[in-house]
Amino acid sequence: MSTLEIRDLHVSVETKEGPKPILRGVDLTIRSGETHAIMGPNGSGKSTLAYSLAGHPKYQITSGTVTLDGEDVLAMSVDERARAGMFLAMQYPVEVPGVSVSNFLRTAKTAIDGEAPALRSWIKDVNVAMEKLRMDPEFSERSVNEGFSGGEKKRHEILQMELLKPKIAILDETDSGLDVDALRIVSEGVNRVRETSDVGVLLITHYTRILRYIQPDFVHVFVDGRVAEEGGPELAERLENEGYDRFLVPSA
């Protein structure tokens, strides 16, 4: 069992006018086997949370703590966070020319496990996972995300998640840009990982449509860099019907 604890997290980004606060005191606890949905309007700080947890240098932690199983995440480098069991599926996955998908995946698995996986069983695992995600086997020899469509990039992110088996998976708007078929396939991949491991999932989304496929245990509404409301799946249904107006429009 693993636990990611976020306490009073404040994050800023540097602008021409100076530091701009984005997160203004976030408290969250994600445990193994739990799925937490982070929802909120554009600009509320959802993606800032994801990239701050992953260690993106653009985001400056001004105060607060983040621990994974009691270890100080903020003191870790990006690669140390990954080896500790944290995984980020990016909203806009980057291309890595010259590095094949197969080499990328095996190198990542070796770094996390501390030893290279047995080649025969590894190839089988990769092929099975790709088949379930409706990915052409030829993708394994292509450069990472180079020339991939938006849906193919997102499937590759979930392929990584299936093979690397993280303790905590942060999915930053994985539904962004997906058509109905791709959304279903990607969601099925996330659900397979949830069913076959103890992964804790932090699912960041602007819309509720992905939550029809991936059932959250907890829903947190982000507004202006803070958690404005928390609840269960019923909160997502209310947001579907009412939107975010009640959080954004001051009471008369």
Tab-separated table of C-alpha atoms in Angstrom:
chain	number	residue	atom	x	y	z
A	1	MET	CA	0.000	0.000	0.000
A	2	SER	CA	1.300	3.413	-0.997
A	3	THR	CA	0.185	6.916	-0.046
A	4	LEU	CA	0.823	10.233	-1.762
A	5	GLU	CA	0.227	13.111	0.647
A	6	ILE	CA	0.004	16.719	-0.516
A	7	ARG	CA	-0.158	19.295	2.255
A	8	ASP	CA	-0.746	23.046	1.878
A	9	LEU	CA	1.002	23.110	-1.500
A	10	HIS	CA	1.682	26.563	-2.950
A	11	VAL	CA	3.163	26.899	-6.434
A	12	SER	CA	4.136	29.916	-8.541
A	13	VAL	CA	5.382	30.482	-12.073
A	14	GLU	CA	7.740	33.229	-13.176
A	15	THR	CA	6.271	35.909	-15.446
A	16	LYS	CA	7.500	39.241	-16.813
A	17	GLU	CA	5.717	40.891	-13.906
A	18	GLY	CA	7.329	38.560	-11.377
A	19	PRO	CA	6.202	35.349	-9.646
A	20	LYS	CA	2.526	34.525	-10.217
A	21	PRO	CA	0.845	32.247	-7.641
A	22	ILE	CA	-1.076	29.355	-9.265
A	23	LEU	CA	-1.682	26.850	-6.466
A	24	ARG	CA	-2.799	28.433	-3.221
A	25	GLY	CA	-2.790	25.699	-0.584
A	26	VAL	CA	-3.718	22.272	-1.967
A	27	ASP	CA	-4.409	19.338	0.362
A	28	LEU	CA	-4.899	15.866	-1.122
A	29	THR	CA	-4.244	12.282	-0.048
A	30	ILE	CA	-4.184	9.514	-2.674
A	31	ARG	CA	-3.843	5.905	-1.539
A	32	SER	CA	-3.234	2.667	-3.402
A	33	GLY	CA	-6.351	1.457	-5.172
A	34	GLU	CA	-8.081	4.843	-5.083
A	35	THR	CA	-9.052	6.946	-8.102
A	36	HIS	CA	-9.330	10.694	-7.548
A	37	ALA	CA	-10.757	12.964	-10.243
A	38	ILE	CA	-9.587	16.579	-10.281
A	39	MET	CA	-12.068	18.774	-12.132
A	40	GLY	CA	-12.327	22.496	-12.647
A	41	PRO	CA	-12.536	25.296	-15.181
A	42	ASN	CA	-9.622	26.229	-17.438
A	43	GLY	CA	-6.878	28.050	-15.582
A	44	SER	CA	-7.808	26.670	-12.177
A	45	GLY	CA	-4.431	25.004	-11.584
A	46	LYS	CA	-5.166	21.378	-12.471
A	47	SER	CA	-2.237	20.866	-14.845
A	48	THR	CA	0.023	22.951	-12.615
A	49	LEU	CA	-0.581	20.363	-9.890
A	50	ALA	CA	0.339	17.520	-12.254
A	51	TYR	CA	3.581	19.078	-13.469
A	52	SER	CA	4.590	20.267	-10.016
A	53	LEU	CA	4.255	16.711	-8.699
A	54	ALA	CA	6.346	15.432	-11.598
A	55	GLY	CA	9.085	18.015	-10.986
A	56	HIS	CA	8.772	20.346	-13.982
A	57	PRO	CA	11.338	23.154	-13.484
A	58	LYS	CA	8.894	25.835	-14.677
A	59	TYR	CA	6.892	25.519	-11.471
A	60	GLN	CA	8.326	26.828	-8.214
A	61	ILE	CA	7.147	25.265	-4.961
A	62	THR	CA	6.906	28.177	-2.543
A	63	SER	CA	5.577	26.228	0.450
A	64	GLY	CA	3.949	22.970	1.442
A	65	THR	CA	4.978	19.315	1.360
A	66	VAL	CA	4.540	16.292	-0.894
A	67	THR	CA	5.452	12.831	0.371
A	68	LEU	CA	5.204	9.357	-1.141
A	69	ASP	CA	5.231	6.663	1.526
A	70	GLY	CA	6.801	9.167	3.886
A	71	GLU	CA	9.614	10.148	1.497
A	72	ASP	CA	10.018	13.801	0.511
A	73	VAL	CA	9.016	13.967	-3.151
A	74	LEU	CA	10.018	17.608	-3.522
A	75	ALA	CA	13.628	16.723	-2.637
A	76	MET	CA	13.749	14.190	-5.493
A	77	SER	CA	14.882	14.835	-9.051
A	78	VAL	CA	12.462	14.060	-11.881
A	79	ASP	CA	13.985	10.635	-12.538
A	80	GLU	CA	14.047	9.815	-8.826
A	81	ARG	CA	10.313	10.530	-8.631
A	82	ALA	CA	9.710	8.148	-11.516
A	83	ARG	CA	11.830	5.422	-9.932
A	84	ALA	CA	9.985	5.943	-6.635
A	85	GLY	CA	6.759	5.002	-8.414
A	86	MET	CA	5.246	8.228	-9.742
A	87	PHE	CA	3.993	8.355	-13.318
A	88	LEU	CA	2.720	11.275	-15.394
A	89	ALA	CA	0.657	10.862	-18.556
A	90	MET	CA	0.993	14.261	-20.199
A	91	GLN	CA	-1.768	16.260	-21.830
A	92	TYR	CA	0.564	16.968	-24.748
A	93	PRO	CA	3.091	14.095	-24.980
A	94	VAL	CA	6.393	15.186	-26.494
A	95	GLU	CA	8.170	13.641	-29.465
A	96	VAL	CA	11.566	12.010	-28.932
A	97	PRO	CA	13.170	11.637	-32.395
A	98	GLY	CA	15.726	8.875	-32.749
A	99	VAL	CA	14.523	6.840	-29.741
A	100	SER	CA	12.294	3.897	-30.632
A	101	VAL	CA	9.247	3.074	-28.539
A	102	SER	CA	10.667	-0.388	-27.762
A	103	ASN	CA	14.005	1.005	-26.536
A	104	PHE	CA	12.294	3.766	-24.579
A	105	LEU	CA	9.980	1.345	-22.768
A	106	ARG	CA	12.686	-1.206	-21.928
A	107	THR	CA	15.092	1.494	-20.732
A	108	ALA	CA	12.368	2.970	-18.496
A	109	LYS	CA	11.479	-0.460	-17.095
A	110	THR	CA	15.144	-1.187	-16.387
A	111	ALA	CA	15.584	2.143	-14.591
A	112	ILE	CA	12.552	1.528	-12.383
A	113	ASP	CA	13.252	-2.119	-11.550
A	114	GLY	CA	17.031	-1.792	-11.278
A	115	GLU	CA	17.575	-4.593	-13.789
A	116	ALA	CA	16.614	-5.260	-17.386
A	117	PRO	CA	13.510	-7.416	-17.904
A	118	ALA	CA	14.003	-10.813	-19.512
A	119	LEU	CA	13.819	-10.096	-23.222
A	120	ARG	CA	11.504	-12.926	-24.287
A	121	SER	CA	8.856	-12.265	-21.625
A	122	TRP	CA	9.216	-8.486	-22.050
A	123	ILE	CA	8.524	-8.631	-25.790
A	124	LYS	CA	5.461	-10.765	-25.083
A	125	ASP	CA	4.200	-8.302	-22.453
A	126	VAL	CA	4.686	-5.350	-24.810
A	127	ASN	CA	2.918	-7.076	-27.685
A	128	VAL	CA	-0.034	-8.127	-25.525
A	129	ALA	CA	-0.429	-4.635	-24.088
A	130	MET	CA	-0.212	-3.045	-27.544
A	131	GLU	CA	-2.814	-5.427	-28.918
A	132	LYS	CA	-5.239	-4.560	-26.114
A	133	LEU	CA	-4.720	-0.859	-26.864
A	134	ARG	CA	-5.319	-1.488	-30.604
A	135	MET	CA	-1.797	-0.328	-31.422
A	136	ASP	CA	-0.080	-1.589	-34.564
A	137	PRO	CA	3.009	-3.658	-33.571
A	138	GLU	CA	5.065	-1.545	-35.994
A	139	PHE	CA	4.714	1.378	-33.590
A	140	SER	CA	7.303	-0.263	-31.326
A	141	GLU	CA	10.022	0.502	-33.891
A	142	ARG	CA	8.956	4.097	-34.524
A	143	SER	CA	10.472	7.057	-32.689
A	144	VAL	CA	8.587	7.980	-29.527
A	145	ASN	CA	5.450	9.949	-30.490
A	146	GLU	CA	7.034	11.158	-33.747
A	147	GLY	CA	4.278	11.442	-36.330
A	148	PHE	CA	1.759	9.917	-33.918
A	149	SER	CA	-1.804	11.211	-33.968
A	150	GLY	CA	-3.243	12.635	-30.759
A	151	GLY	CA	-5.011	9.360	-30.027
A	152	GLU	CA	-1.885	7.313	-30.718
A	153	LYS	CA	0.132	9.472	-28.333
A	154	LYS	CA	-2.437	8.950	-25.579
A	155	ARG	CA	-2.498	5.194	-26.162
A	156	HIS	CA	1.285	5.177	-25.899
A	157	GLU	CA	1.020	6.966	-22.534
A	158	ILE	CA	-1.315	4.263	-21.239
A	159	LEU	CA	0.965	1.574	-22.715
A	160	GLN	CA	3.737	2.998	-20.531
A	161	MET	CA	1.437	2.942	-17.512
A	162	GLU	CA	0.498	-0.712	-18.125
A	163	LEU	CA	4.101	-1.846	-18.496
A	164	LEU	CA	5.800	0.296	-15.828
A	165	LYS	CA	3.186	-0.388	-13.119
A	166	PRO	CA	3.581	2.807	-11.055
A	167	LYS	CA	2.438	3.300	-7.479
A	168	ILE	CA	0.758	6.615	-8.318
A	169	ALA	CA	-0.397	7.547	-11.829
A	170	ILE	CA	-1.180	11.172	-12.656
A	171	LEU	CA	-3.254	11.434	-15.826
A	172	ASP	CA	-3.349	15.023	-17.069
A	173	GLU	CA	-6.392	15.486	-19.319
A	174	THR	CA	-5.846	12.119	-20.983
A	175	ASP	CA	-9.250	12.536	-22.648
A	176	SER	CA	-8.182	15.753	-24.415
A	177	GLY	CA	-8.517	15.471	-28.183
A	178	LEU	CA	-9.776	11.878	-28.209
A	179	ASP	CA	-12.674	10.685	-30.313
A	180	VAL	CA	-15.235	8.308	-28.802
A	181	ASP	CA	-13.451	5.110	-29.866
A	182	ALA	CA	-10.022	6.254	-28.679
A	183	LEU	CA	-11.484	7.467	-25.376
A	184	ARG	CA	-13.046	4.057	-24.768
A	185	ILE	CA	-9.829	2.177	-25.607
A	186	VAL	CA	-7.664	4.449	-23.443
A	187	SER	CA	-10.146	4.208	-20.559
A	188	GLU	CA	-10.189	0.418	-20.824
A	189	GLY	CA	-6.398	0.478	-20.535
A	190	VAL	CA	-6.544	2.599	-17.386
A	191	ASN	CA	-9.166	0.286	-15.914
A	192	ARG	CA	-7.012	-2.781	-16.664
A	193	VAL	CA	-4.157	-1.266	-14.688
A	194	ARG	CA	-6.521	-0.418	-11.823
A	195	GLU	CA	-7.890	-3.962	-11.774
A	196	THR	CA	-4.519	-5.712	-11.914
A	197	SER	CA	-2.509	-3.526	-9.535
A	198	ASP	CA	-2.792	-1.314	-6.465
A	199	VAL	CA	-2.116	1.887	-8.410
A	200	GLY	CA	-3.511	5.119	-7.036
A	201	VAL	CA	-4.841	7.329	-9.827
A	202	LEU	CA	-5.048	11.122	-9.963
A	203	LEU	CA	-7.216	11.805	-13.002
A	204	ILE	CA	-7.266	15.436	-14.124
A	205	THR	CA	-10.050	16.398	-16.504
A	206	HIS	CA	-12.126	19.365	-17.583
A	207	TYR	CA	-15.078	17.267	-18.729
A	208	THR	CA	-17.084	14.437	-17.206
A	209	ARG	CA	-17.144	12.204	-20.281
A	210	ILE	CA	-14.080	10.162	-19.274
A	211	LEU	CA	-15.671	9.544	-15.878
A	212	ARG	CA	-18.379	7.534	-17.627
A	213	TYR	CA	-15.656	4.999	-18.388
A	214	ILE	CA	-13.327	5.433	-15.397
A	215	GLN	CA	-15.350	5.530	-12.180
A	216	PRO	CA	-13.711	7.786	-9.568
A	217	ASP	CA	-13.882	7.138	-5.846
A	218	PHE	CA	-13.437	10.819	-5.060
A	219	VAL	CA	-14.041	14.032	-6.998
A	220	HIS	CA	-12.266	17.303	-6.154
A	221	VAL	CA	-13.251	20.612	-7.726
A	222	PHE	CA	-10.354	23.011	-8.345
A	223	VAL	CA	-11.082	26.733	-8.469
A	224	ASP	CA	-8.412	29.444	-8.358
A	225	GLY	CA	-5.668	27.076	-7.232
A	226	ARG	CA	-7.576	25.518	-4.352
A	227	VAL	CA	-9.897	22.582	-3.721
A	228	ALA	CA	-13.291	24.290	-3.598
A	229	GLU	CA	-15.424	21.187	-3.037
A	230	GLU	CA	-14.992	17.446	-2.579
A	231	GLY	CA	-17.326	14.512	-2.920
A	232	GLY	CA	-17.980	11.214	-4.636
A	233	PRO	CA	-19.039	10.387	-8.208
A	234	GLU	CA	-22.304	12.232	-7.631
A	235	LEU	CA	-20.352	15.505	-7.572
A	236	ALA	CA	-19.184	14.882	-11.145
A	237	GLU	CA	-22.797	14.339	-12.179
A	238	ARG	CA	-23.764	17.640	-10.595
A	239	LEU	CA	-20.962	19.401	-12.468
A	240	GLU	CA	-22.205	17.822	-15.694
A	241	ASN	CA	-25.624	19.345	-15.096
A	242	GLU	CA	-24.651	22.693	-13.574
A	243	GLY	CA	-21.124	23.463	-14.767
A	244	TYR	CA	-18.758	25.574	-12.679
A	245	ASP	CA	-20.823	28.769	-12.505
A	246	ARG	CA	-21.693	28.395	-8.852
A	247	PHE	CA	-17.970	28.421	-7.990
A	248	LEU	CA	-17.125	31.368	-10.206
A	249	VAL	CA	-20.040	33.774	-9.759
A	250	PRO	CA	-20.131	35.547	-6.370
A	251	SER	CA	-23.350	35.185	-4.424
A	252	ALA	CA	-25.626	38.229	-4.518
